Coordinates of C-alpha atoms (C1' of nucleotides) in Angstrom, one line a residue:
Chain A
X16 CA -16.1 -80.4 2.8
X17 CA -13.5 -79.7 6.9
X18 CA -12.3 -76.1 7.1
X19 CA -9.6 -75.2 8.5
X20 CA -7.9 -72.0 9.0
X21 CA -4.4 -70.8 10.4
X22 CA -4.0 -67.5 12.0
X23 CA -0.8 -65.7 14.1
X24 CA -3.2 -63.4 16.3
X25 CA -0.8 -61.9 18.5
X26 CA -2.4 -62.0 21.3
X27 CA -6.5 -63.7 21.8
X28 CA -7.3 -61.2 24.7
X29 CA -6.1 -58.0 22.4
X30 CA -7.7 -59.1 19.2
X31 CA -10.7 -61.5 20.6
X32 CA -13.1 -59.2 18.8
X33 CA -11.3 -58.9 15.5
X34 CA -11.0 -62.9 15.6
X35 CA -14.8 -63.9 17.2
X36 CA -16.6 -61.4 14.1
X37 CA -14.2 -63.2 11.3
X38 CA -15.5 -66.8 13.3
X39 CA -18.6 -65.6 12.5
X40 CA -17.8 -64.2 9.1
X41 CA -15.5 -67.1 7.4
X42 CA -17.1 -69.8 9.6
X43 CA -14.1 -71.5 9.8
X44 CA -14.8 -76.2 10.7
X45 CA -11.7 -75.4 12.7
X46 CA -9.1 -72.5 13.6
X47 CA -5.6 -72.8 14.7
X48 CA -4.4 -70.3 16.3
X49 CA -0.7 -69.1 17.2
X50 CA 0.6 -66.3 19.7
X51 CA -2.6 -66.5 22.1
X52 CA 0.1 -64.8 25.1
X53 CA -2.3 -66.2 28.0
X54 CA -1.9 -69.1 30.0
X55 CA -4.0 -72.1 29.4
X56 CA -6.1 -71.0 32.5
X57 CA -6.4 -67.5 31.1
X58 CA -7.6 -68.3 27.3
X59 CA -11.3 -66.7 27.4
X60 CA -13.1 -70.6 26.4
X61 CA -16.2 -69.7 26.8
X62 CA -16.3 -66.4 24.0
X63 CA -15.5 -69.4 21.6
X64 CA -18.3 -72.1 22.8
X65 CA -20.4 -69.3 22.7
X66 CA -19.7 -69.5 18.7
X67 CA -20.1 -73.7 19.1
X68 CA -16.4 -74.5 19.3
X69 CA -14.5 -76.9 21.6
X70 CA -11.3 -75.4 22.3
X71 CA -7.5 -77.3 23.2
X72 CA -4.8 -74.9 24.4
X73 CA -1.3 -74.8 25.3
X74 CA -0.9 -71.5 27.3
X75 CA 2.5 -69.6 29.0
X76 CA 2.6 -66.5 30.5
X77 CA 2.7 -63.3 27.8
X78 CA 5.0 -65.1 25.0
X79 CA 3.6 -68.2 22.8
X80 CA 1.1 -70.0 23.0
X81 CA -1.5 -72.5 21.1
X82 CA -4.9 -73.6 20.7
X83 CA -7.0 -75.4 18.1
X84 CA -11.1 -74.5 17.6
X85 CA -12.8 -76.4 16.0
X86 CA -16.7 -77.4 15.4
X87 CA -16.1 -81.4 15.9
X88 CA -14.7 -82.3 19.4
X89 CA -11.7 -82.8 19.7
X90 CA -9.9 -86.0 21.1
X91 CA -6.4 -87.2 21.5
X92 CA -4.8 -84.0 22.0
X93 CA -0.9 -84.0 22.6
X94 CA 1.2 -81.1 23.9
X95 CA 4.6 -80.7 22.7
X96 CA 6.8 -82.0 20.2
X97 CA 7.7 -85.5 20.9
X98 CA 11.5 -85.5 22.7
X99 CA 10.4 -82.0 23.6
X100 CA 8.3 -82.6 25.6
X101 CA 10.1 -80.2 28.7
X102 CA 10.2 -77.0 26.5
X103 CA 8.9 -73.9 28.3
X104 CA 7.7 -72.8 24.6
X105 CA 4.3 -73.2 24.4
X106 CA 4.6 -73.6 20.2
X107 CA 3.3 -77.7 19.3
X108 CA -0.8 -78.7 20.4
X109 CA -2.1 -81.2 18.1
X110 CA -5.5 -83.6 18.1
X111 CA -8.4 -85.8 16.5
X112 CA -10.8 -83.3 14.6
X113 CA -13.4 -84.9 11.5
X114 CA -11.2 -87.6 10.9
X115 CA -8.1 -85.8 10.2
X116 CA -4.7 -85.4 12.6
X117 CA -4.7 -81.9 13.1
X118 CA -0.9 -80.1 14.4
X119 CA -0.6 -76.4 14.8
X120 CA 2.8 -75.5 15.5
X121 CA 4.6 -71.5 16.5
X122 CA 8.1 -72.4 15.1
X123 CA 11.1 -70.2 17.3
X124 CA 11.5 -67.1 14.9
X125 CA 15.3 -67.4 15.5
X126 CA 16.1 -64.2 15.1
X127 CA 18.9 -62.4 15.2
X128 CA 21.1 -65.4 13.9
X129 CA 23.9 -65.5 16.3
X130 CA 22.4 -66.0 19.8
X131 CA 21.0 -68.4 20.5
X132 CA 17.7 -68.0 19.4
X133 CA 18.6 -69.8 15.7
X134 CA 19.9 -73.0 17.1
X135 CA 17.1 -73.4 18.8
X136 CA 14.8 -72.6 16.1
X137 CA 17.0 -75.6 14.2
X138 CA 16.6 -77.8 16.4
X139 CA 13.0 -77.1 16.7
X140 CA 12.2 -77.6 13.1
X141 CA 14.7 -81.0 13.7
X142 CA 12.0 -82.7 16.3
X143 CA 9.4 -81.3 13.9
X144 CA 11.0 -83.4 11.3
X145 CA 11.7 -86.7 13.3
X146 CA 7.5 -86.2 14.6
X147 CA 6.7 -85.8 10.5
X148 CA 8.1 -89.2 9.9
X149 CA 6.1 -90.5 12.9
X150 CA 2.8 -89.6 11.6
X151 CA 3.5 -90.5 8.3
X152 CA 4.1 -94.2 9.5
X153 CA 0.2 -94.2 10.2
X154 CA -0.4 -93.2 6.6
X155 CA -3.8 -91.8 8.0
X156 CA -5.0 -88.0 6.4
X157 CA -3.1 -84.8 8.9
X158 CA -2.3 -81.7 8.8
X159 CA 0.1 -79.5 9.8
X160 CA -0.4 -75.5 9.7
X161 CA 0.5 -72.7 11.2
X162 CA 2.9 -70.2 11.7
X163 CA 6.4 -71.4 10.5
X164 CA 8.6 -68.8 10.6
X165 CA 9.8 -69.5 7.3
X166 CA 9.8 -67.3 4.0
X167 CA 10.1 -71.3 1.3
X168 CA 11.1 -69.0 -1.4
X169 CA 12.0 -65.5 -3.4
X170 CA 8.9 -65.5 -4.1
X171 CA 7.7 -65.5 -1.3
X172 CA 8.6 -61.8 0.4
X173 CA 8.8 -58.7 -1.3
X174 CA 12.9 -57.6 -1.3
X175 CA 14.5 -61.5 -1.2
X176 CA 18.0 -59.7 -0.8
X177 CA 17.1 -58.0 2.0
X178 CA 16.1 -60.9 3.6
X179 CA 19.2 -63.2 2.8
X180 CA 20.7 -63.7 6.1
X181 CA 17.5 -63.3 8.0
X182 CA 16.5 -66.6 10.5
X183 CA 13.1 -66.9 8.6
X184 CA 14.8 -66.7 4.9
X185 CA 18.6 -68.1 5.9
X186 CA 19.4 -71.4 3.4
X187 CA 20.2 -73.6 7.1
X188 CA 16.2 -73.0 7.6
X189 CA 14.6 -72.9 4.4
X190 CA 17.2 -76.2 4.2
X191 CA 14.8 -77.9 7.2
X192 CA 11.4 -77.1 5.4
X193 CA 12.5 -78.5 2.3
X194 CA 13.1 -82.0 4.3
X195 CA 9.5 -81.4 5.3
X196 CA 8.6 -81.5 1.9
X197 CA 11.3 -84.4 1.0
X198 CA 10.1 -86.3 3.3
X199 CA 6.3 -86.5 1.3
X200 CA 4.1 -83.1 2.4
X201 CA 2.5 -80.6 0.4
X202 CA 2.8 -76.4 0.9
X203 CA -1.1 -76.3 -0.1
X204 CA -0.9 -72.7 -0.4
X205 CA 1.5 -73.2 -3.1
X206 CA 0.8 -76.2 -5.2
X207 CA -2.8 -74.4 -6.0
X208 CA -1.4 -70.8 -6.7
X209 CA 1.5 -70.4 -8.2
X210 CA 1.2 -66.5 -8.4
X211 CA 4.0 -64.8 -6.2
X212 CA 3.3 -62.0 -3.6
X213 CA 0.6 -64.1 -1.7
X214 CA 1.3 -62.6 1.2
X215 CA 0.1 -64.0 5.2
X216 CA 2.1 -61.5 7.3
X217 CA 3.3 -57.1 7.0
X218 CA 5.4 -55.8 10.2
X219 CA 3.4 -52.8 12.0
X220 CA 6.4 -51.1 11.0
X221 CA 7.6 -48.5 8.3
X222 CA 4.2 -48.9 6.4
X223 CA 4.6 -52.7 5.4
X224 CA 0.8 -53.2 4.9
X225 CA 0.3 -50.4 2.8
X226 CA 2.8 -50.7 1.2
X227 CA 2.2 -54.1 0.7
X228 CA 5.9 -55.1 1.5
X229 CA 4.7 -59.2 2.9
X230 CA 6.4 -61.9 3.7
X231 CA 4.2 -65.7 3.4
X232 CA 5.8 -68.0 6.3
X233 CA 1.4 -69.0 7.4
X234 CA 1.6 -72.4 5.5
X235 CA -0.7 -75.8 5.7
X236 CA 1.9 -78.7 4.7
X237 CA -0.4 -82.0 4.2
X238 CA 0.3 -85.4 4.6
X239 CA -0.1 -87.8 1.0
X240 CA -3.3 -88.7 2.3
X241 CA -4.7 -84.9 3.1
X242 CA -3.0 -83.6 -0.8
X243 CA -5.6 -86.4 -2.3
X244 CA -8.6 -84.3 -0.2
X245 CA -6.7 -81.0 -1.0
X246 CA -8.9 -78.2 -2.5
X247 CA -7.9 -75.3 -2.0
X248 CA -6.1 -73.3 0.2
X249 CA -6.7 -69.2 0.8
X250 CA -4.7 -66.0 2.0
X251 CA -8.0 -63.9 3.7
X252 CA -6.5 -60.2 3.7
X253 CA -9.4 -58.9 4.9
X254 CA -8.4 -59.1 9.4
X255 CA -4.9 -57.5 8.4
X256 CA -6.7 -54.2 7.0
X257 CA -9.2 -54.2 10.1
X258 CA -8.2 -51.8 13.3
X259 CA -6.1 -53.6 15.9
X260 CA -5.0 -55.4 13.4
X261 CA -3.3 -59.0 14.1
X262 CA -0.1 -58.5 12.0
X263 CA -0.4 -61.9 10.0
X264 CA -3.3 -62.6 8.6
X265 CA -5.8 -66.1 8.3
X266 CA -4.7 -68.7 5.7
X267 CA -7.6 -71.1 4.9
X268 CA -7.7 -74.8 3.7
X269 CA -10.4 -77.0 2.3
X270 CA -10.1 -80.4 2.6
X271 CA -12.9 -83.1 0.4
X272 CA -14.8 -85.6 2.1
X273 CA -13.1 -89.0 1.9
X274 CA -13.8 -90.9 -1.0
X275 CA -15.5 -93.8 -1.1
X276 CA -13.2 -97.2 -1.9
X277 CA -12.4 -98.4 -4.8
X278 CA -14.0 -101.7 -4.0
X279 CA -17.0 -100.3 -2.7
X280 CA -17.9 -97.9 -6.2
X281 CA -17.1 -100.5 -8.7
X282 CA -19.2 -103.0 -6.4
X283 CA -16.1 -105.0 -5.8
X284 CA -17.1 -107.9 -3.5
Chain B
dA14 C1' 22.5 -47.6 9.6
dT15 C1' 18.7 -46.3 12.2
dG16 C1' 13.7 -46.1 13.8
dG17 C1' 9.1 -46.9 12.3
dT18 C1' 5.2 -49.7 15.6
dG19 C1' 2.6 -53.3 19.0
dG20 C1' 1.3 -56.4 22.5
dT21 C1' 2.7 -58.1 27.6
dT22 C1' 4.0 -56.3 31.4
dC23 C1' 6.1 -52.7 34.9
dT24 C1' 11.3 -53.4 32.9
dA25 C1' 12.4 -54.6 29.6
dC26 C1' 11.7 -58.9 25.9
dC27 C1' 9.7 -60.7 21.9
dA28 C1' 8.2 -60.2 17.0

DNA sequence: ATGGTGGTTCTACCA
């Protein structure tokens, strides 16, 4: 079994204590982090190495930033989406880890709609879809985890009508998320859990957390070869309840070990 | 309709 978590930490420096205590308690093999909000050189690598993790980071000053922690070595690291390597916003990092290709993404928020931020979000999603086509062609298991800033369906938001025109829930945004599913990817949480109201984000404002006014915007999308190995995908609300919490909480995916080839199981030579 | 909170940085910007 391999366990892979994703968590938008909203500043790795401000959240270092929350993150290390959660790592010790939940002990995921891999943690994908978004919004680390620091430059690559300023990432607190040694604090995570001390807990037994390898580290790959794509940072920038003040905003965005993504990182992968893994108990296994991280190989063939790439940063940025193909065709958008020059994008100054640090939003994508990918590596081989434990026999799985793992992408960590921080998809643009896109608000306010009507500014250049929204077409940037849609274009970013188009680049992602093209990259997914390339990854699918390898026929290898891969997992894309992160803060998608997409509410996939009405069951994933406390008040769908209030969010109808928001960049996270507009039809143009959801259509592009649907495109990723139509290419052959699977929303790991939703294929295992049918209930509405399973949120991963609660705003800091207006008592959203105590009132449970949340959104499900942090996702794991799996390739067909990864879905074959899907054990479960769960949301851990614990970290959101703590002092100095991020506004997001971790989502954890577990994949079974690969099945032995049919011929090996049945003794076919 | 507004304001409500929080991180980075130091003056707004972003979410």
